[in-house]
Amino acid sequence: MESQKEARILQEPVARPPGASRSQTPNAKERQEGGPVPAAAALGAEADDDSADRLWELPVEPAKRRPECSRCSRPQKVCLCPFLPAQPLHISTHLYIIQHPAEENKVLRTVPLLAACLPQDKCKVKIGRRFSEERDPELSTVCRKSGTLILYPGAEAANLEEFILDSPVYPSTIIIIDGTWSQAKDIFYKNSLFRHPKQVQLKTSISSQYVIRMQPTNRCLSTLECAAVALSILEKNNYIQETLLRPLQALCSFQLQHGAQIRLSKEHLLKNGLYTKPMPKNKRKLRKMELLMNSVKI
């Protein structure tokens, strides 16, 4: 009798506490440790795996995006078209924006606003990290023209205003890289095409009005602001700068009214002891931070 009772106890399933998963059972433990797996347990595991596979086959409803304005690429409820010029600005300069792929889907990007203010044949946006003559013959041809400039503050960059006074060929095209400083540097140095145009930079005292996004230094400008200043110089028309900055001002004003905060530059935070993040352990990054604190151009 005792042996029959023990046999019944051994055959009864082991009770699991509520919420316990199958992986907590002795069979699962044996499977993890490489022990023997009873046939019934193996069939149960296969059934669970089949159920999990069926879950992946269920249709997933795509997230609904808010309808966007076809001109400014902003959601229709916060459209900035009232702040854009009624007609695209008349300019003779061709503008090429080389955009890092990471910038393409950012919510508060400024390039769509810039493109909405200019004629389509005068403002072209090319997205990517690497460019070559085979991949983009058009860009290769543009980079080799004597009238093409690239706005990049490298060691060889000349002041734009001074350069156009002495240049035998008046610039007809300007290239601007859109991305963070590290992304722009990566694109510039890893694409030999961008070493053909003359490097220029902006020597301006204006502060960035793109106050909802942190900049490395007080002298940094957004892509839209760089284009606004450069085009106003090349076209000799200050109205262009005022017109291009208007939608950016409206964007920042709207965001600040709805919870955004003014973002001071990293340089300002470091100088005033307001930088709350831990200092980087990487020596190269730490050196950059020290240069920012000492107002040394990096």
Short mmCIF file of C-alpha atoms in Angstrom, two decimals:
data_model
loop_
_atom_site.label_atom_id
_atom_site.label_comp_id
_atom_site.label_asym_id
_atom_site.label_seq_id
_atom_site.Cartn_x
_atom_site.Cartn_y
_atom_site.Cartn_z
CA MET A 1 0.00 0.00 0.00
CA GLU A 2 2.77 2.39 0.89
CA SER A 3 4.51 1.74 -2.43
CA GLN A 4 1.26 2.36 -4.37
CA LYS A 5 0.73 5.65 -2.47
CA GLU A 6 4.28 6.79 -3.26
CA ALA A 7 3.73 5.93 -6.93
CA ARG A 8 0.55 8.08 -7.04
CA ILE A 9 2.40 11.01 -5.46
CA LEU A 10 5.20 10.77 -8.01
CA GLN A 11 2.68 10.75 -10.89
CA GLU A 12 0.82 13.83 -9.69
CA PRO A 13 1.91 17.12 -11.39
CA VAL A 14 3.95 19.52 -9.32
CA ALA A 15 1.90 22.58 -8.42
CA ARG A 16 3.35 25.96 -9.47
CA PRO A 17 2.70 29.21 -7.66
CA PRO A 18 0.46 31.76 -9.45
CA GLY A 19 2.35 33.74 -12.11
CA ALA A 20 5.17 31.20 -12.37
CA SER A 21 6.35 30.68 -15.93
CA ARG A 22 7.16 27.35 -17.56
CA SER A 23 10.85 28.21 -17.39
CA GLN A 24 10.61 27.90 -13.60
CA THR A 25 9.63 24.21 -13.71
CA PRO A 26 12.14 21.43 -13.03
CA ASN A 27 11.86 20.33 -16.68
CA ALA A 28 12.98 23.72 -17.92
CA LYS A 29 15.84 23.70 -15.44
CA GLU A 30 16.93 20.31 -16.69
CA ARG A 31 16.86 21.58 -20.26
CA GLN A 32 19.05 24.55 -19.32
CA GLU A 33 21.51 22.29 -17.49
CA GLY A 34 21.61 19.72 -20.29
CA GLY A 35 19.72 17.06 -18.31
CA PRO A 36 17.20 14.57 -19.70
CA VAL A 37 13.95 15.99 -21.06
CA PRO A 38 10.81 13.86 -20.70
CA ALA A 39 8.80 13.39 -23.91
CA ALA A 40 5.67 15.08 -22.49
CA ALA A 41 7.68 18.12 -21.41
CA ALA A 42 9.31 18.34 -24.84
CA LEU A 43 5.91 18.29 -26.56
CA GLY A 44 4.65 21.00 -24.20
CA ALA A 45 7.66 23.17 -24.96
CA GLU A 46 7.13 22.74 -28.70
CA ALA A 47 3.49 23.76 -28.30
CA ASP A 48 4.57 26.91 -26.43
CA ASP A 49 7.11 27.71 -29.15
CA ASP A 50 4.43 27.29 -31.82
CA SER A 51 2.14 29.67 -29.91
CA ALA A 52 4.91 32.24 -29.66
CA ASP A 53 5.60 31.91 -33.39
CA ARG A 54 1.93 32.54 -34.16
CA LEU A 55 2.07 35.78 -32.16
CA TRP A 56 4.71 37.13 -34.54
CA GLU A 57 2.41 36.34 -37.47
CA LEU A 58 -0.39 38.56 -36.15
CA PRO A 59 -0.84 41.76 -38.22
CA VAL A 60 0.54 44.89 -36.59
CA GLU A 61 -1.32 48.13 -37.12
CA PRO A 62 1.07 50.90 -38.17
CA ALA A 63 1.22 53.91 -35.88
CA LYS A 64 -0.83 56.75 -37.30
CA ARG A 65 1.23 59.84 -38.02
CA ARG A 66 -0.27 63.26 -37.83
CA PRO A 67 -1.01 64.71 -41.28
CA GLU A 68 1.89 66.87 -42.40
CA CYS A 69 1.88 70.10 -44.35
CA SER A 70 3.22 69.49 -47.85
CA ARG A 71 5.21 72.74 -47.83
CA CYS A 72 6.84 73.11 -44.40
CA SER A 73 6.76 69.37 -43.46
CA ARG A 74 5.32 70.23 -40.06
CA PRO A 75 2.16 68.62 -38.62
CA GLN A 76 -0.82 70.51 -40.01
CA LYS A 77 -1.94 71.64 -36.55
CA VAL A 78 1.38 73.42 -36.01
CA CYS A 79 2.01 74.47 -39.61
CA LEU A 80 4.55 77.29 -40.03
CA CYS A 81 3.52 78.35 -43.53
CA PRO A 82 2.16 81.72 -42.30
CA PHE A 83 5.76 82.60 -41.45
CA LEU A 84 7.18 81.54 -44.83
CA PRO A 85 7.45 83.94 -47.77
CA ALA A 86 4.37 83.93 -50.02
CA GLN A 87 6.64 83.05 -52.95
CA PRO A 88 10.07 81.37 -52.90
CA LEU A 89 12.88 83.89 -52.59
CA HIS A 90 14.51 84.92 -55.82
CA ILE A 91 18.20 84.01 -55.60
CA SER A 92 20.94 83.29 -58.12
CA THR A 93 23.08 81.13 -55.79
CA HIS A 94 22.67 77.35 -55.84
CA LEU A 95 22.57 75.73 -52.40
CA TYR A 96 23.45 72.08 -51.75
CA ILE A 97 22.63 70.62 -48.32
CA ILE A 98 24.57 67.43 -47.50
CA GLN A 99 22.43 65.91 -44.76
CA HIS A 100 23.55 63.18 -42.39
CA PRO A 101 20.90 60.39 -42.34
CA ALA A 102 20.38 60.86 -38.58
CA GLU A 103 19.04 64.38 -39.21
CA GLU A 104 16.38 63.28 -41.69
CA ASN A 105 13.81 62.11 -39.11
CA LYS A 106 14.42 64.60 -36.32
CA VAL A 107 11.24 66.38 -35.31
CA LEU A 108 12.71 69.88 -34.97
CA ARG A 109 14.93 69.86 -38.05
CA THR A 110 15.38 73.16 -39.86
CA VAL A 111 16.25 72.06 -43.41
CA PRO A 112 12.58 71.59 -44.51
CA LEU A 113 11.89 75.18 -43.47
CA LEU A 114 14.91 76.36 -45.44
CA ALA A 115 13.89 74.40 -48.55
CA ALA A 116 10.33 75.75 -48.32
CA CYS A 117 11.66 79.32 -48.60
CA LEU A 118 13.79 78.74 -51.70
CA PRO A 119 13.10 77.68 -55.30
CA GLN A 120 13.36 73.92 -55.81
CA ASP A 121 15.99 74.29 -58.52
CA LYS A 122 18.19 76.41 -56.23
CA CYS A 123 18.09 74.25 -53.08
CA LYS A 124 18.93 70.54 -53.24
CA VAL A 125 19.18 68.18 -50.25
CA LYS A 126 21.36 65.09 -50.58
CA ILE A 127 21.17 62.54 -47.76
CA GLY A 128 24.03 60.19 -46.94
CA ARG A 129 27.41 59.66 -45.30
CA ARG A 130 29.52 58.73 -48.28
CA PHE A 131 29.56 60.29 -51.75
CA SER A 132 31.64 59.47 -54.80
CA GLU A 133 31.77 60.30 -58.49
CA GLU A 134 30.15 56.95 -59.31
CA ARG A 135 27.35 57.36 -56.77
CA ASP A 136 26.59 61.03 -57.45
CA PRO A 137 28.04 62.39 -60.72
CA GLU A 138 26.07 65.63 -60.31
CA LEU A 139 27.61 66.43 -56.93
CA SER A 140 31.04 65.44 -58.21
CA THR A 141 30.73 67.92 -61.09
CA VAL A 142 29.51 70.67 -58.75
CA CYS A 143 32.42 70.15 -56.34
CA ARG A 144 34.97 70.53 -59.14
CA LYS A 145 33.59 73.83 -60.45
CA SER A 146 35.64 76.93 -59.66
CA GLY A 147 32.56 78.81 -58.51
CA THR A 148 31.67 76.32 -55.75
CA LEU A 149 32.32 76.94 -52.04
CA ILE A 150 31.89 74.67 -49.03
CA LEU A 151 30.93 76.16 -45.70
CA TYR A 152 33.20 74.32 -43.28
CA PRO A 153 35.25 76.00 -40.52
CA GLY A 154 38.46 74.08 -41.10
CA ALA A 155 42.01 75.35 -40.68
CA GLU A 156 42.12 76.45 -44.34
CA ALA A 157 38.74 78.21 -44.33
CA ALA A 158 38.65 81.84 -45.43
CA ASN A 159 36.20 84.46 -44.23
CA LEU A 160 33.33 84.40 -46.75
CA GLU A 161 32.92 88.18 -46.90
CA GLU A 162 36.63 88.73 -47.50
CA PHE A 163 36.91 85.88 -49.99
CA ILE A 164 34.24 87.17 -52.40
CA LEU A 165 36.00 90.57 -52.55
CA ASP A 166 39.22 89.05 -53.89
CA SER A 167 37.91 86.03 -55.79
CA PRO A 168 38.38 86.26 -59.60
CA VAL A 169 35.25 84.08 -60.04
CA TYR A 170 32.16 85.10 -58.12
CA PRO A 171 30.74 82.04 -56.29
CA SER A 172 27.63 80.52 -57.83
CA THR A 173 27.19 77.52 -55.51
CA ILE A 174 27.65 76.86 -51.80
CA ILE A 175 27.62 73.49 -50.01
CA ILE A 176 26.55 73.15 -46.36
CA ILE A 177 26.80 69.96 -44.29
CA ASP A 178 23.79 69.30 -42.05
CA GLY A 179 24.47 67.29 -38.89
CA THR A 180 26.10 67.48 -35.49
CA TRP A 181 29.68 68.75 -35.41
CA SER A 182 31.08 65.23 -35.19
CA GLN A 183 28.83 64.05 -38.03
CA ALA A 184 29.79 67.00 -40.21
CA LYS A 185 33.47 66.39 -39.55
CA ASP A 186 33.10 62.72 -40.44
CA ILE A 187 31.34 63.55 -43.71
CA PHE A 188 33.87 66.22 -44.68
CA TYR A 189 37.03 64.19 -44.06
CA LYS A 190 35.77 60.87 -45.41
CA ASN A 191 34.58 62.27 -48.75
CA SER A 192 37.41 63.48 -50.96
CA LEU A 193 34.91 65.34 -53.15
CA PHE A 194 34.50 68.00 -50.49
CA ARG A 195 38.17 68.89 -50.57
CA HIS A 196 37.84 70.35 -54.09
CA PRO A 197 35.72 73.45 -53.30
CA LYS A 198 37.22 76.41 -51.48
CA GLN A 199 36.55 76.24 -47.73
CA VAL A 200 34.86 79.30 -46.23
CA GLN A 201 33.46 80.17 -42.83
CA LEU A 202 31.23 82.85 -41.35
CA LYS A 203 32.78 85.52 -39.16
CA THR A 204 29.63 86.82 -37.54
CA SER A 205 28.79 88.03 -34.06
CA ILE A 206 25.14 86.93 -34.16
CA SER A 207 24.00 84.38 -31.59
CA SER A 208 21.94 81.38 -32.60
CA GLN A 209 18.18 81.81 -32.35
CA TYR A 210 17.72 78.05 -32.39
CA VAL A 211 17.47 78.15 -28.61
CA ILE A 212 15.55 74.87 -28.15
CA ARG A 213 18.55 72.76 -29.18
CA MET A 214 21.90 72.73 -27.36
CA GLN A 215 24.92 73.88 -29.37
CA PRO A 216 28.57 73.09 -28.54
CA THR A 217 29.65 76.75 -28.38
CA ASN A 218 28.11 80.21 -28.37
CA ARG A 219 29.32 80.72 -31.94
CA CYS A 220 27.51 77.71 -33.43
CA LEU A 221 24.58 78.26 -35.79
CA SER A 222 21.96 75.88 -37.11
CA THR A 223 22.00 74.83 -40.77
CA LEU A 224 19.16 77.22 -41.58
CA GLU A 225 20.99 80.10 -39.88
CA CYS A 226 24.24 79.33 -41.71
CA ALA A 227 22.39 79.30 -45.02
CA ALA A 228 20.58 82.55 -44.16
CA VAL A 229 23.80 84.41 -43.37
CA ALA A 230 25.76 82.94 -46.29
CA LEU A 231 23.03 83.64 -48.87
CA SER A 232 22.53 87.20 -47.63
CA ILE A 233 26.28 87.79 -48.12
CA LEU A 234 26.48 86.15 -51.54
CA GLU A 235 23.27 87.79 -52.78
CA LYS A 236 24.14 91.11 -51.05
CA ASN A 237 20.65 91.28 -49.62
CA ASN A 238 19.97 91.36 -45.87
CA TYR A 239 16.26 90.78 -46.48
CA ILE A 240 17.09 87.13 -47.30
CA GLN A 241 18.49 86.55 -43.81
CA GLU A 242 15.47 88.16 -42.15
CA THR A 243 13.05 86.11 -44.24
CA LEU A 244 14.78 82.78 -43.66
CA LEU A 245 15.03 83.31 -39.89
CA ARG A 246 11.33 84.13 -39.46
CA PRO A 247 10.04 80.51 -39.50
CA LEU A 248 12.85 79.43 -37.15
CA GLN A 249 11.87 82.13 -34.67
CA ALA A 250 8.24 81.01 -34.90
CA LEU A 251 9.21 77.36 -34.37
CA CYS A 252 11.21 78.13 -31.23
CA SER A 253 8.51 80.46 -29.87
CA PHE A 254 5.85 77.77 -30.30
CA GLN A 255 7.97 75.09 -28.64
CA LEU A 256 8.79 77.34 -25.68
CA GLN A 257 5.09 78.10 -25.20
CA HIS A 258 4.37 74.37 -25.02
CA GLY A 259 6.92 73.20 -22.47
CA ALA A 260 10.29 73.38 -24.20
CA GLN A 261 13.15 75.09 -22.38
CA ILE A 262 15.89 77.39 -23.59
CA ARG A 263 19.02 75.29 -24.09
CA LEU A 264 22.24 77.12 -23.34
CA SER A 265 25.41 76.08 -25.15
CA LYS A 266 27.72 73.48 -23.64
CA GLU A 267 30.44 76.12 -23.59
CA HIS A 268 28.28 78.45 -21.45
CA LEU A 269 27.33 75.67 -19.03
CA LEU A 270 30.95 74.60 -18.55
CA LYS A 271 32.23 78.14 -17.99
CA ASN A 272 29.58 78.90 -15.40
CA GLY A 273 29.73 75.60 -13.54
CA LEU A 274 26.23 74.61 -14.68
CA TYR A 275 27.15 71.46 -16.59
CA THR A 276 25.51 68.64 -14.61
CA LYS A 277 26.58 65.60 -16.62
CA PRO A 278 29.74 63.69 -15.56
CA MET A 279 32.88 64.65 -17.43
CA PRO A 280 33.90 62.11 -20.09
CA LYS A 281 36.62 59.56 -19.30
CA ASN A 282 37.79 59.44 -22.91
CA LYS A 283 40.90 61.64 -23.16
CA ARG A 284 40.00 63.04 -26.56
CA LYS A 285 36.50 64.05 -25.46
CA LEU A 286 37.85 65.44 -22.20
CA ARG A 287 40.33 67.57 -24.14
CA LYS A 288 37.47 68.98 -26.21
CA MET A 289 35.63 69.94 -23.05
CA GLU A 290 38.71 71.73 -21.73
CA LEU A 291 39.03 73.66 -24.99
CA LEU A 292 35.40 74.74 -24.72
CA MET A 293 35.98 76.01 -21.20
CA ASN A 294 38.98 78.05 -22.40
CA SER A 295 37.15 79.41 -25.48
CA VAL A 296 39.62 77.72 -27.82
CA LYS A 297 38.29 76.99 -31.31
CA ILE A 298 37.90 73.25 -31.89
#
